[in-house]
JSON list of C-alpha atoms in Angstrom, two decimals:
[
{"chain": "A", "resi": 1, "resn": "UNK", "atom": "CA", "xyz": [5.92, -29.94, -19.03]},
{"chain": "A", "resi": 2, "resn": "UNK", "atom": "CA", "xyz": [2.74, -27.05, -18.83]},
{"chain": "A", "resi": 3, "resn": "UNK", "atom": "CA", "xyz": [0.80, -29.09, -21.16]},
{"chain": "A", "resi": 4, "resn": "UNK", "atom": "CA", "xyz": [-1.91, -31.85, -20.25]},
{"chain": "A", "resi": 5, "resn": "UNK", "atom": "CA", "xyz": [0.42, -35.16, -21.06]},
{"chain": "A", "resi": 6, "resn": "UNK", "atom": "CA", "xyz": [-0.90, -38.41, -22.33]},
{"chain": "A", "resi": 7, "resn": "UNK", "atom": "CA", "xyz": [0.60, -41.90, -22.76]},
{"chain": "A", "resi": 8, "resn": "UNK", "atom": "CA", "xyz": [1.24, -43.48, -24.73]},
{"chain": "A", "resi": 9, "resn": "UNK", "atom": "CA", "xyz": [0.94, -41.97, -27.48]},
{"chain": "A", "resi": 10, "resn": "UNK", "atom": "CA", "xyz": [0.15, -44.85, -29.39]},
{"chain": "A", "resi": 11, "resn": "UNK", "atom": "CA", "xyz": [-1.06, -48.29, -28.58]},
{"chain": "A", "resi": 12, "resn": "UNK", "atom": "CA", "xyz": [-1.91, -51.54, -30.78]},
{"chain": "A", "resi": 13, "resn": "UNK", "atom": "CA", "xyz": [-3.31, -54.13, -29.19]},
{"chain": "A", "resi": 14, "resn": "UNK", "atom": "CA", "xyz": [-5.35, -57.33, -29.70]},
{"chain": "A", "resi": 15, "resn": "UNK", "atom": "CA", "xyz": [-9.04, -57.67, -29.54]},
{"chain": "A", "resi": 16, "resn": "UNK", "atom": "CA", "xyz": [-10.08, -58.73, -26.17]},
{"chain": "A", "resi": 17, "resn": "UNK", "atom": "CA", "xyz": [-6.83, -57.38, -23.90]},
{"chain": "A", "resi": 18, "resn": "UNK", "atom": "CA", "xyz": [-7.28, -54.94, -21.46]},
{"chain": "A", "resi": 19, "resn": "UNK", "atom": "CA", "xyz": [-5.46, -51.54, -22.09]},
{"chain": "A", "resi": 20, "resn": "UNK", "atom": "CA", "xyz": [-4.76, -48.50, -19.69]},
{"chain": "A", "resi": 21, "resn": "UNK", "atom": "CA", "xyz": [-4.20, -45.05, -20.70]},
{"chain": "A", "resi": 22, "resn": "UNK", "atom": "CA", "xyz": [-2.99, -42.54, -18.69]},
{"chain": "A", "resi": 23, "resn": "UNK", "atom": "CA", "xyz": [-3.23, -38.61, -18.68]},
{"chain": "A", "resi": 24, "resn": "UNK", "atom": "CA", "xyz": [-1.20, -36.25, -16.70]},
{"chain": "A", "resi": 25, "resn": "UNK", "atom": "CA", "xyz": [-3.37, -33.03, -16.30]},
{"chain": "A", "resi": 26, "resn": "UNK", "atom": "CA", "xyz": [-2.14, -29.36, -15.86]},
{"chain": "A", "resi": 27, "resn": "UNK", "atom": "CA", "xyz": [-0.96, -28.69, -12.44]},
{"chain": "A", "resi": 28, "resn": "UNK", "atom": "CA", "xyz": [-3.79, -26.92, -10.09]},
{"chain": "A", "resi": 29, "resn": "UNK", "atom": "CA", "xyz": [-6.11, -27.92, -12.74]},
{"chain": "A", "resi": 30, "resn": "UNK", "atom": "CA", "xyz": [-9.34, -28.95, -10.77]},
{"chain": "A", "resi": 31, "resn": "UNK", "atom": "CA", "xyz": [-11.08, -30.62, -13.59]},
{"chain": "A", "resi": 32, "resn": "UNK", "atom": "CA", "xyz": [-10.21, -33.39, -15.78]},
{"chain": "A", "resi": 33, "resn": "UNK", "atom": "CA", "xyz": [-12.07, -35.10, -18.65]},
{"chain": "A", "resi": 34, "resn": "UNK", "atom": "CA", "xyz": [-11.93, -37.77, -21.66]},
{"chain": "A", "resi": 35, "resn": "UNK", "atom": "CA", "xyz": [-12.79, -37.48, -25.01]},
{"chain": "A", "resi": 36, "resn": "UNK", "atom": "CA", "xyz": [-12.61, -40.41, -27.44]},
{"chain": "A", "resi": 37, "resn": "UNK", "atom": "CA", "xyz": [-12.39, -39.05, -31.13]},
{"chain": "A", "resi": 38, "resn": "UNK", "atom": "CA", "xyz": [-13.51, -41.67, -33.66]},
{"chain": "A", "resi": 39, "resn": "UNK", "atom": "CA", "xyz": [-11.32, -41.35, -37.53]},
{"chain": "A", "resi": 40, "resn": "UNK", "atom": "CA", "xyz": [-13.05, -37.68, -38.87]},
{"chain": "A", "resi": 41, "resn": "UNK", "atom": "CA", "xyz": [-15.34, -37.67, -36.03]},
{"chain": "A", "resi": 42, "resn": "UNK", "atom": "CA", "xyz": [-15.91, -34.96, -33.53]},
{"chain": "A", "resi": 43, "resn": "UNK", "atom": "CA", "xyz": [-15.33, -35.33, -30.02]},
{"chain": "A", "resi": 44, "resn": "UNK", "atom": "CA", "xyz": [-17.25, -38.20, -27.67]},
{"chain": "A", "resi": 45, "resn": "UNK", "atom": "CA", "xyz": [-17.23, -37.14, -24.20]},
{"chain": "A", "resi": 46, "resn": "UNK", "atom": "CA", "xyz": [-16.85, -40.12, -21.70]},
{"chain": "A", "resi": 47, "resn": "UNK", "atom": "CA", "xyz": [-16.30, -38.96, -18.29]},
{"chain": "A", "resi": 48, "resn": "UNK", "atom": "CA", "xyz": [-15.69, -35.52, -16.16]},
{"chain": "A", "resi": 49, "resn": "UNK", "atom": "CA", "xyz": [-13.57, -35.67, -12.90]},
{"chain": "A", "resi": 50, "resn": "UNK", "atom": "CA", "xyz": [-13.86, -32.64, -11.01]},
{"chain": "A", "resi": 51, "resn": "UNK", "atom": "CA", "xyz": [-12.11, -31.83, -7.91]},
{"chain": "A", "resi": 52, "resn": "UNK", "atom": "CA", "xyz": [-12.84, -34.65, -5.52]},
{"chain": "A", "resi": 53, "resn": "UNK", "atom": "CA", "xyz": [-16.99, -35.09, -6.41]},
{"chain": "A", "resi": 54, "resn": "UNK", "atom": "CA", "xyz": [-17.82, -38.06, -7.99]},
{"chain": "A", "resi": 55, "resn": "UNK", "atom": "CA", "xyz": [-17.08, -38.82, -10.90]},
{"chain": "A", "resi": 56, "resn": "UNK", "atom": "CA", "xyz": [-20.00, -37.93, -13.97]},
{"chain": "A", "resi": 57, "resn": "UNK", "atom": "CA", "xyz": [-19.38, -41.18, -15.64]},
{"chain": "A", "resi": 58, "resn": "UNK", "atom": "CA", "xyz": [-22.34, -40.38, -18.00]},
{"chain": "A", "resi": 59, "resn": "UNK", "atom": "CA", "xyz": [-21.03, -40.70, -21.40]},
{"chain": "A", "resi": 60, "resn": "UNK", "atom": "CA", "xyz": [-19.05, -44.07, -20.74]},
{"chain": "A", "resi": 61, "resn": "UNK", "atom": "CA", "xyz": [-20.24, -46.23, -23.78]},
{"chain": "A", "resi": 62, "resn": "UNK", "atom": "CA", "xyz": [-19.94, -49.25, -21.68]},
{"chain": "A", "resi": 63, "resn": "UNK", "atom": "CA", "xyz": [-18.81, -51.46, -18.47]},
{"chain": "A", "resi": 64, "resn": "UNK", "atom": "CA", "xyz": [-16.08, -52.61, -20.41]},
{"chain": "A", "resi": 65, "resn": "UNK", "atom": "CA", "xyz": [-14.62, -48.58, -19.77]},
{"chain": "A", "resi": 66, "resn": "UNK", "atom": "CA", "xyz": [-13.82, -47.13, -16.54]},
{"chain": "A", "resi": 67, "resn": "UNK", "atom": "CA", "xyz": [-11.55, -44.26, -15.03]},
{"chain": "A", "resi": 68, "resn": "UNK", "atom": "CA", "xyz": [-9.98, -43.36, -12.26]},
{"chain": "A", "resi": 69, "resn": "UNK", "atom": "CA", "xyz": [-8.29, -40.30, -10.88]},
{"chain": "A", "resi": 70, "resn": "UNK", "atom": "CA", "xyz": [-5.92, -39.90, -7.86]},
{"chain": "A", "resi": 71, "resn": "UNK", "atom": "CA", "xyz": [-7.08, -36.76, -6.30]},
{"chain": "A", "resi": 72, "resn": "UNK", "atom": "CA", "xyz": [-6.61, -33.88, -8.55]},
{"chain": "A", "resi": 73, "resn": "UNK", "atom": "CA", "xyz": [-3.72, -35.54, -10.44]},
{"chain": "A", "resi": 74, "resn": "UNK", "atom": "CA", "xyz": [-3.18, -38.39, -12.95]},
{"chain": "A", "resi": 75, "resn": "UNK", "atom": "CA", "xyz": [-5.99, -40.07, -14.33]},
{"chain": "A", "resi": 76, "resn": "UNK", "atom": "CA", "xyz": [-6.08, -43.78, -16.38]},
{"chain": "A", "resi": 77, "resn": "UNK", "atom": "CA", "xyz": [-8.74, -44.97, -18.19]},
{"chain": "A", "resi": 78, "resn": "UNK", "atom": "CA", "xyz": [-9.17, -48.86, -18.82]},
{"chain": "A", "resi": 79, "resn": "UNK", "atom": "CA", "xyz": [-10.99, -50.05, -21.42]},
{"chain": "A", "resi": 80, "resn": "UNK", "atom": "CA", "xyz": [-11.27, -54.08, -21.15]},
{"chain": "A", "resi": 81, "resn": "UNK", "atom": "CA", "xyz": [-11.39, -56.81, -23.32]},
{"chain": "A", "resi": 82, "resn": "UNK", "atom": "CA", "xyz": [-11.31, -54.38, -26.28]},
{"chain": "A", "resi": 83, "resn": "UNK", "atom": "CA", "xyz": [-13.06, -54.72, -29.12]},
{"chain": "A", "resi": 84, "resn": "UNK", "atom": "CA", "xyz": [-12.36, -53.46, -32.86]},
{"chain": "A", "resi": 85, "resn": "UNK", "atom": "CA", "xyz": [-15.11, -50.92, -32.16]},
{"chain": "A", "resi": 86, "resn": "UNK", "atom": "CA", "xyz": [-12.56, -49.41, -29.24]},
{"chain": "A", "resi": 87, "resn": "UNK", "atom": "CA", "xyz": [-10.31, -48.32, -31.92]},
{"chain": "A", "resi": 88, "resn": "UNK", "atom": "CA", "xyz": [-9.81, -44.29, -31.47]},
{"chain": "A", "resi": 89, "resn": "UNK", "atom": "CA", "xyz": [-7.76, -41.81, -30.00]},
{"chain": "A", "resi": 90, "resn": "UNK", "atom": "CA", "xyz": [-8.19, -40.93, -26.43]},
{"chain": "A", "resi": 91, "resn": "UNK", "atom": "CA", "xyz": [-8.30, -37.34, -25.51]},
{"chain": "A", "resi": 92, "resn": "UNK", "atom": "CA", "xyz": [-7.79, -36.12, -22.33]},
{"chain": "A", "resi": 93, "resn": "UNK", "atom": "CA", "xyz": [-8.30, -32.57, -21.37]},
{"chain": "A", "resi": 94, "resn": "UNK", "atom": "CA", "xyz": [-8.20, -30.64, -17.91]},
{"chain": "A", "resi": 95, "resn": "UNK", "atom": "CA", "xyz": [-9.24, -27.37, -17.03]},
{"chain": "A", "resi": 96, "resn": "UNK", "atom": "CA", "xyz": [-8.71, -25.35, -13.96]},
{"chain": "A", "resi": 97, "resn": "UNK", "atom": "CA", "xyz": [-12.48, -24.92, -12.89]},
{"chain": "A", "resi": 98, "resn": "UNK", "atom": "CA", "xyz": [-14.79, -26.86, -14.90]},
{"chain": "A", "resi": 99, "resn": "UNK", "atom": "CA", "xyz": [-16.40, -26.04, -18.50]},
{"chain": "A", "resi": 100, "resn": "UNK", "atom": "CA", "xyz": [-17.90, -22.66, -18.55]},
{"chain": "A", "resi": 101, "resn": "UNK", "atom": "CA", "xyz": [-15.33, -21.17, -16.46]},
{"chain": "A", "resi": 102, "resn": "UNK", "atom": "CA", "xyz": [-12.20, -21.08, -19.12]},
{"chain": "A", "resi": 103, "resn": "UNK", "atom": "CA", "xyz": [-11.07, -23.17, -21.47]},
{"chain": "A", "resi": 104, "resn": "UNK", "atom": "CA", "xyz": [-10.11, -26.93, -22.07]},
{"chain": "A", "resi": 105, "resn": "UNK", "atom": "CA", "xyz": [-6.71, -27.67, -22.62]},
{"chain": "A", "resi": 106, "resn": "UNK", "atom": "CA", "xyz": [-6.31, -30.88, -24.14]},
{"chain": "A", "resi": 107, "resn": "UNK", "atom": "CA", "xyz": [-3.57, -33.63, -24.92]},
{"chain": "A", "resi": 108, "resn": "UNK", "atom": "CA", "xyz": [-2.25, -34.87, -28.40]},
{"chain": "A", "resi": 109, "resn": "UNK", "atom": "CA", "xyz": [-4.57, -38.11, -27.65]},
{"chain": "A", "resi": 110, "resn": "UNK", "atom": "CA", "xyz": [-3.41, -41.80, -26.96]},
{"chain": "A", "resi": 111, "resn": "UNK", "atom": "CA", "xyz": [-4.22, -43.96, -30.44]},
{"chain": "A", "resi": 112, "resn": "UNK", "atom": "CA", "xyz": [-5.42, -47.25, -29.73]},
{"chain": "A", "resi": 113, "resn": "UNK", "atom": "CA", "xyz": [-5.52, -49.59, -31.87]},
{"chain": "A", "resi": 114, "resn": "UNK", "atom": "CA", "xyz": [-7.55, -52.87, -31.89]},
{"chain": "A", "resi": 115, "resn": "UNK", "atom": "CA", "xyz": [-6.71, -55.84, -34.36]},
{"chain": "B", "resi": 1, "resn": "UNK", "atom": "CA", "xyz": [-28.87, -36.58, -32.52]},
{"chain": "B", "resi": 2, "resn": "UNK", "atom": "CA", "xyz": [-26.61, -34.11, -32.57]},
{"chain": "B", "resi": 3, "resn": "UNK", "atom": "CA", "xyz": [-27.58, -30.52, -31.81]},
{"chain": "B", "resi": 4, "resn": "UNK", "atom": "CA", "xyz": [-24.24, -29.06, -33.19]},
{"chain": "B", "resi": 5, "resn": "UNK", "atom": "CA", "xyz": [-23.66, -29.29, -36.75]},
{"chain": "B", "resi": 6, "resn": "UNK", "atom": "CA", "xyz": [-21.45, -27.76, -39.56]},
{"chain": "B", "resi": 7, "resn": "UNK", "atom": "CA", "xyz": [-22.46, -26.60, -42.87]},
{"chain": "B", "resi": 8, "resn": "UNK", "atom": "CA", "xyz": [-19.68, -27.78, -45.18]},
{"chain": "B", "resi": 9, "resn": "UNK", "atom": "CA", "xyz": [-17.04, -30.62, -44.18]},
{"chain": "B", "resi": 10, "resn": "UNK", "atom": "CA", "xyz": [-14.20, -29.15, -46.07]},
{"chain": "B", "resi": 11, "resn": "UNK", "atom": "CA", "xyz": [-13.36, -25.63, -46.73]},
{"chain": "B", "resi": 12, "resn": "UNK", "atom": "CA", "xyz": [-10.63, -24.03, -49.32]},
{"chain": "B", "resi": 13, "resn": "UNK", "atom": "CA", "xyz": [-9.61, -20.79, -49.38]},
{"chain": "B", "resi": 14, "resn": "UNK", "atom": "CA", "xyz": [-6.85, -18.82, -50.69]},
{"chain": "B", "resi": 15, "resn": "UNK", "atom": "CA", "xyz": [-4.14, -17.73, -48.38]},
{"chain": "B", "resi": 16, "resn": "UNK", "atom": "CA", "xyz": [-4.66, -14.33, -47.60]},
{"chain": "B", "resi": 17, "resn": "UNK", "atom": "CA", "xyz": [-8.47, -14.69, -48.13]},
{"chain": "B", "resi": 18, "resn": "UNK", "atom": "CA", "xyz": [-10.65, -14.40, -45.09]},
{"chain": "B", "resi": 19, "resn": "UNK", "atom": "CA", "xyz": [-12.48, -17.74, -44.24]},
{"chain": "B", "resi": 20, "resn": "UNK", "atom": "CA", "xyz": [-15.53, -18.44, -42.58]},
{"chain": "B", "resi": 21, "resn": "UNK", "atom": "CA", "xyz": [-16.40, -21.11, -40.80]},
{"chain": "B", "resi": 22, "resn": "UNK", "atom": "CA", "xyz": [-20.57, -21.90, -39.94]},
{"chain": "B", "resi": 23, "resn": "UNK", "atom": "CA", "xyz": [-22.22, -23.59, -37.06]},
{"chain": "B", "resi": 24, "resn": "UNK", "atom": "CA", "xyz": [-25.65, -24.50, -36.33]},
{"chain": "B", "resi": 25, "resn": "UNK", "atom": "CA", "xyz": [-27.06, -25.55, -33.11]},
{"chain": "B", "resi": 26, "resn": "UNK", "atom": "CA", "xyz": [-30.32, -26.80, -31.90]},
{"chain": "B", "resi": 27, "resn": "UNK", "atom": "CA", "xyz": [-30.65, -26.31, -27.97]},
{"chain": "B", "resi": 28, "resn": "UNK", "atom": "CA", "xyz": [-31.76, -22.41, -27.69]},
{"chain": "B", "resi": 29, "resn": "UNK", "atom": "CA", "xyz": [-30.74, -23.07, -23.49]},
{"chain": "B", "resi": 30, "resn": "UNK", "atom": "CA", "xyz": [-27.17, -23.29, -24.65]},
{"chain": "B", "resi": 31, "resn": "UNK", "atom": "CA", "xyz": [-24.86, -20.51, -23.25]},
{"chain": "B", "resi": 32, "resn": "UNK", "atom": "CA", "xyz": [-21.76, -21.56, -24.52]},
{"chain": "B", "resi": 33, "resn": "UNK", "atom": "CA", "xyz": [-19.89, -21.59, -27.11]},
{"chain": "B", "resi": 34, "resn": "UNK", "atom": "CA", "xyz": [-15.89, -22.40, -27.86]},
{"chain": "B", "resi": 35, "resn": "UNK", "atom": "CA", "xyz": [-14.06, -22.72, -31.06]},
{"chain": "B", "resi": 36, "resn": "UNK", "atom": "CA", "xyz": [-11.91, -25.31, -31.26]},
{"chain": "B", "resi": 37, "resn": "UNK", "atom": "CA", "xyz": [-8.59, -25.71, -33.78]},
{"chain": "B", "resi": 38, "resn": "UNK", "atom": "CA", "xyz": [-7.45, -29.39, -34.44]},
{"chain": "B", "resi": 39, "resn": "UNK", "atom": "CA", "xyz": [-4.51, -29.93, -36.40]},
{"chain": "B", "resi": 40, "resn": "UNK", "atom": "CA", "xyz": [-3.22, -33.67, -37.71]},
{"chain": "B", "resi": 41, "resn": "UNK", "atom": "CA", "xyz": [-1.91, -35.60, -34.80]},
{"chain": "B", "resi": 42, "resn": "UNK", "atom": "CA", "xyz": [-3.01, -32.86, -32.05]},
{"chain": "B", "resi": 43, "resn": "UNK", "atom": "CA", "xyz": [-5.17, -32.61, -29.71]},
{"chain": "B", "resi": 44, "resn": "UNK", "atom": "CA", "xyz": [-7.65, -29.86, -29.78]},
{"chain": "B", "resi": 45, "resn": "UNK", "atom": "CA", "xyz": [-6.50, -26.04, -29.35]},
{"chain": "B", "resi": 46, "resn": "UNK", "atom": "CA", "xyz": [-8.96, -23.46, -27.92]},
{"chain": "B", "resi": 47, "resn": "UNK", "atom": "CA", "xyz": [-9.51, -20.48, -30.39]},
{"chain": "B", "resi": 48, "resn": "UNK", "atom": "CA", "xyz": [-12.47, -18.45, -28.72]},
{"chain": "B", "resi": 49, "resn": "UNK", "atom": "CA", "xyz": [-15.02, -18.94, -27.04]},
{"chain": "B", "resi": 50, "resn": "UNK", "atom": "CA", "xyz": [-18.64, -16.32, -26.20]},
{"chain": "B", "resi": 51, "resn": "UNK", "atom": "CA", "xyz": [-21.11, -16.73, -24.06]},
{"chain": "B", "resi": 52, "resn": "UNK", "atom": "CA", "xyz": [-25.24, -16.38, -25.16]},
{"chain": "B", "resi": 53, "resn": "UNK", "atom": "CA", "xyz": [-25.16, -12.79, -23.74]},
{"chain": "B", "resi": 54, "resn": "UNK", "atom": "CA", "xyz": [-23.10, -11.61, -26.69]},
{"chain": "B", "resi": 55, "resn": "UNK", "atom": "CA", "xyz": [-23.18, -11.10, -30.17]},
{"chain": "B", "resi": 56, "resn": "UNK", "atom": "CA", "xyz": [-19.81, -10.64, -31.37]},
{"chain": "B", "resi": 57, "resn": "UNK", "atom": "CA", "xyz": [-16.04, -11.64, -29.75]},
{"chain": "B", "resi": 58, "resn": "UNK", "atom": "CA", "xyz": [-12.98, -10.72, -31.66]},
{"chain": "B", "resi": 59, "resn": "UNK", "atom": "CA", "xyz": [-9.58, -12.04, -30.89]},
{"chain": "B", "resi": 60, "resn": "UNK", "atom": "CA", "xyz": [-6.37, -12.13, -33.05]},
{"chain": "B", "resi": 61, "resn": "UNK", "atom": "CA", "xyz": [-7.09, -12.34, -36.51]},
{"chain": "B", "resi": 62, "resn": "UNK", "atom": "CA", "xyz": [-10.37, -14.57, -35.39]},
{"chain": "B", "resi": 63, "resn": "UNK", "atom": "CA", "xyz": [-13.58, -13.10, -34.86]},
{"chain": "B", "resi": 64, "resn": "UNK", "atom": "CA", "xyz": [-16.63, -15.42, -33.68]},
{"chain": "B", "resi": 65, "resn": "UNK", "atom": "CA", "xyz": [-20.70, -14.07, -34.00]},
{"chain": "B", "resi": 66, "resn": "UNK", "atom": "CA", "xyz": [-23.59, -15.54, -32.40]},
{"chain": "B", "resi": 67, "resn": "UNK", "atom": "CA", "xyz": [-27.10, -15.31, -33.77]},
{"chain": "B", "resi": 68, "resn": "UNK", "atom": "CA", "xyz": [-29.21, -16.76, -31.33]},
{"chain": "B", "resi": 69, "resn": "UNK", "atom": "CA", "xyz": [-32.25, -15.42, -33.11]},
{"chain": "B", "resi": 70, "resn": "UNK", "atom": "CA", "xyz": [-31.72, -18.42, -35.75]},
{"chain": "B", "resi": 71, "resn": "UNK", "atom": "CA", "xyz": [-29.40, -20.41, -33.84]},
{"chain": "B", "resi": 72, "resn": "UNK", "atom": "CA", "xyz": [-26.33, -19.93, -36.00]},
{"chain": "B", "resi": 73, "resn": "UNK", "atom": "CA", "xyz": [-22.54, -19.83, -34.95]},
{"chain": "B", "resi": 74, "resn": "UNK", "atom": "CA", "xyz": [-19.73, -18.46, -36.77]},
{"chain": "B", "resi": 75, "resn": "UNK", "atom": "CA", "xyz": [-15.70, -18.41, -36.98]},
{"chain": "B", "resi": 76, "resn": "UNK", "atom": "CA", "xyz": [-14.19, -15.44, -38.98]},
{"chain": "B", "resi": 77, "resn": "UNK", "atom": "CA", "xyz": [-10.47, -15.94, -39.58]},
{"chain": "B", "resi": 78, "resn": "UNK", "atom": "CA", "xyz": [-8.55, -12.86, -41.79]},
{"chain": "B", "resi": 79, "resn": "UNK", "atom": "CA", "xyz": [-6.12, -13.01, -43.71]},
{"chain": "B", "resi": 80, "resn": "UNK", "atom": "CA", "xyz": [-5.79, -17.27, -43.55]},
{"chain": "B", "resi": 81, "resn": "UNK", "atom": "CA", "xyz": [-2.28, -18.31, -43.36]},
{"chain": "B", "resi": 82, "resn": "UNK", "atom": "CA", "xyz": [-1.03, -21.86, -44.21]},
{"chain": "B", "resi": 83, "resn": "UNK", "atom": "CA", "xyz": [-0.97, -22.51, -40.11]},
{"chain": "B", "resi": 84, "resn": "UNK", "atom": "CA", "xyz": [-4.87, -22.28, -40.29]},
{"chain": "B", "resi": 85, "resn": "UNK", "atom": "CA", "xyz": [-5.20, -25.54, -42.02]},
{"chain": "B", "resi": 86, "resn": "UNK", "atom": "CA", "xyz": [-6.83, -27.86, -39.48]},
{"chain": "B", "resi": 87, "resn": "UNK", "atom": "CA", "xyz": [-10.24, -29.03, -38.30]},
{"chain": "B", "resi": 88, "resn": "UNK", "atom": "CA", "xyz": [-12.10, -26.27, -36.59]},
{"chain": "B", "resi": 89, "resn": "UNK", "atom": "CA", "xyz": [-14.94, -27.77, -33.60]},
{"chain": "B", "resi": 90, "resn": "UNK", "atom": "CA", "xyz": [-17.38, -25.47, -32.65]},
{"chain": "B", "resi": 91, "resn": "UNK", "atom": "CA", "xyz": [-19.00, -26.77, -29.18]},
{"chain": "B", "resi": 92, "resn": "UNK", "atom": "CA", "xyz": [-21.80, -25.45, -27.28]},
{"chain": "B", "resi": 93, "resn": "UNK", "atom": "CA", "xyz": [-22.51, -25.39, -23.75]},
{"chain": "B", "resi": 94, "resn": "UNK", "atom": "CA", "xyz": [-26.50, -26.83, -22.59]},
{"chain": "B", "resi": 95, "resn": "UNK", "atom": "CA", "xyz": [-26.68, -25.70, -19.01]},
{"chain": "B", "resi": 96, "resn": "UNK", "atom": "CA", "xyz": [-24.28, -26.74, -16.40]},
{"chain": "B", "resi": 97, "resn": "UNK", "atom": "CA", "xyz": [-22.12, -30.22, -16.34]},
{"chain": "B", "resi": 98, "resn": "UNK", "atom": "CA", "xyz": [-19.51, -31.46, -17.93]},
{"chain": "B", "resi": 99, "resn": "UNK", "atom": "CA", "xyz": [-21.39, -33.98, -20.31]},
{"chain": "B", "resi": 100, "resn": "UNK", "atom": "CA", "xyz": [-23.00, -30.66, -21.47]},
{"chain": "B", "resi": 101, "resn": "UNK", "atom": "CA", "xyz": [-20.16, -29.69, -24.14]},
{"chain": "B", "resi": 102, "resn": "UNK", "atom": "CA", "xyz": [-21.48, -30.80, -27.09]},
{"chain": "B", "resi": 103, "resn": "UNK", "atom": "CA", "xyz": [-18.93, -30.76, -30.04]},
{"chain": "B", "resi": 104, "resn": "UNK", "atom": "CA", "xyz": [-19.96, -30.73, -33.89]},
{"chain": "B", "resi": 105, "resn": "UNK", "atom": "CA", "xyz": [-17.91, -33.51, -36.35]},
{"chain": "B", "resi": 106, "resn": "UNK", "atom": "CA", "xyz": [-15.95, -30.46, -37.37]},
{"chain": "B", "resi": 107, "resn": "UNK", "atom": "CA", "xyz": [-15.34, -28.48, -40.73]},
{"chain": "B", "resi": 108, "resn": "UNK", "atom": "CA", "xyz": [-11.82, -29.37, -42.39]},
{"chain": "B", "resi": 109, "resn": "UNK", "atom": "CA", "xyz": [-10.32, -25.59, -43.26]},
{"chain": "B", "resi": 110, "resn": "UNK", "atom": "CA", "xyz": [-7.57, -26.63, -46.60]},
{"chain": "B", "resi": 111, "resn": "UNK", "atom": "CA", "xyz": [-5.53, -22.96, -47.39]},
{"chain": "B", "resi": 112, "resn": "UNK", "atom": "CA", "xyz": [-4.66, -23.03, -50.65]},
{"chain": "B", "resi": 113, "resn": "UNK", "atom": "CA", "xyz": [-0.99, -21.28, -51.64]}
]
């Protein structure tokens, strides 16, 4: 599709399993980035991939969260040993330069779940 | 804490009414500013967006205004339709980097029939 695609869409899991979500950017789109979005919250930025710098891993909340992209394509990001505190949706948005440059086009989000 | 905020959480207007939707923000270095439209079980849509060296930027049916004098951000929509109903974002800009887009918890726009 022309859309940023993320999967899956929806994901309940127990606490302390690892889970892996994955986001399939816009094509040619330099710059990728995840969002967690807690229930009526605004957006939590977690990490900015852009081109093939390093990674700003800034606003992971902890080691438990990491991401990684395969050049300017697909990106997963593993959260482990979840906790109840993990539960969210996952937005992840790309962009063809970087933020300032044009717009973010996001994903419909991966809900996770933690019982 | 958060240097974007929103003035209301929920908004209702009439359909047909024009609606506005208000921003604050603290960080007078920010240069950016986008509009974002969220509606249930989407991901964020971009609306508009200005940057600090304007005052005013319409689109269709949306108009945004920056007052940078007291910080203050603003969403015009005319002539609301029931499609408006969603969560509008504001998010500002602070100087370069990605970790820079700040978004505000978000104002809940309900379009009354």
């Amino acid at each position: 599709g022309a859309g940023v695609s993320q999967s899956p869409s929806n994901k309940v899991t127990e606490k302390g399993k690892d889970v892996e979500l994955r986001c399939d950017p816009i094509s040619g789109h330099t710059a990728l980035y995840w969002y967690r979005q807690r229930l009526g919250q605004g957006l939590e930025f977690l990490i900015y991939f852009q081109g093939n710098s390093a990674p700003d891993k800034s606003g992971l909340p902890s080691d438990r969260f990491s991401a990684e992209r395969t050049g300017e394509s697909v990106s997963t990001l593993t959260i482990q040993r979840t906790q109840q505190e993990d539960s969210a949706v996952y937005l992840c948005a790309s962009s063809l330069r970087g933020v300032g440059t044009g717009e973010l086009f996001f994903g419909e989000g991966s809900r996770l779940t933690v019982l | 804490g958060e240097s974007v905020g929103l003035h209301l959480p929920t908004l209702s207007v009439q359909e047909g009414d024009n609606s506005i939707i208000n921003c604050a923000y603290s960080n007078s270095a920010s240069d950016y500013f986008i509009w974002y439209k969220q509606e249930s079980g989407k991901g964020p849509q971009f609306i508009i967006d200005i940057r600090s060296n304007m005052d005013k930027r319409q689109g269709q049916r949306v108009t945004v205004l920056l007052n940078k004098t007291v910080k203050h951000l603003s969403l015009q929509i005319a002539a609301t339709q029931p499609g408006d109903s969603a969560v509008y974002f504001c998010a500002e800009l602070q100087g370069g980097g990605a970790d820079g887009l700040t978004f505000g918890k978000g104002t809940h726009l309900i379009i009354q029939p």
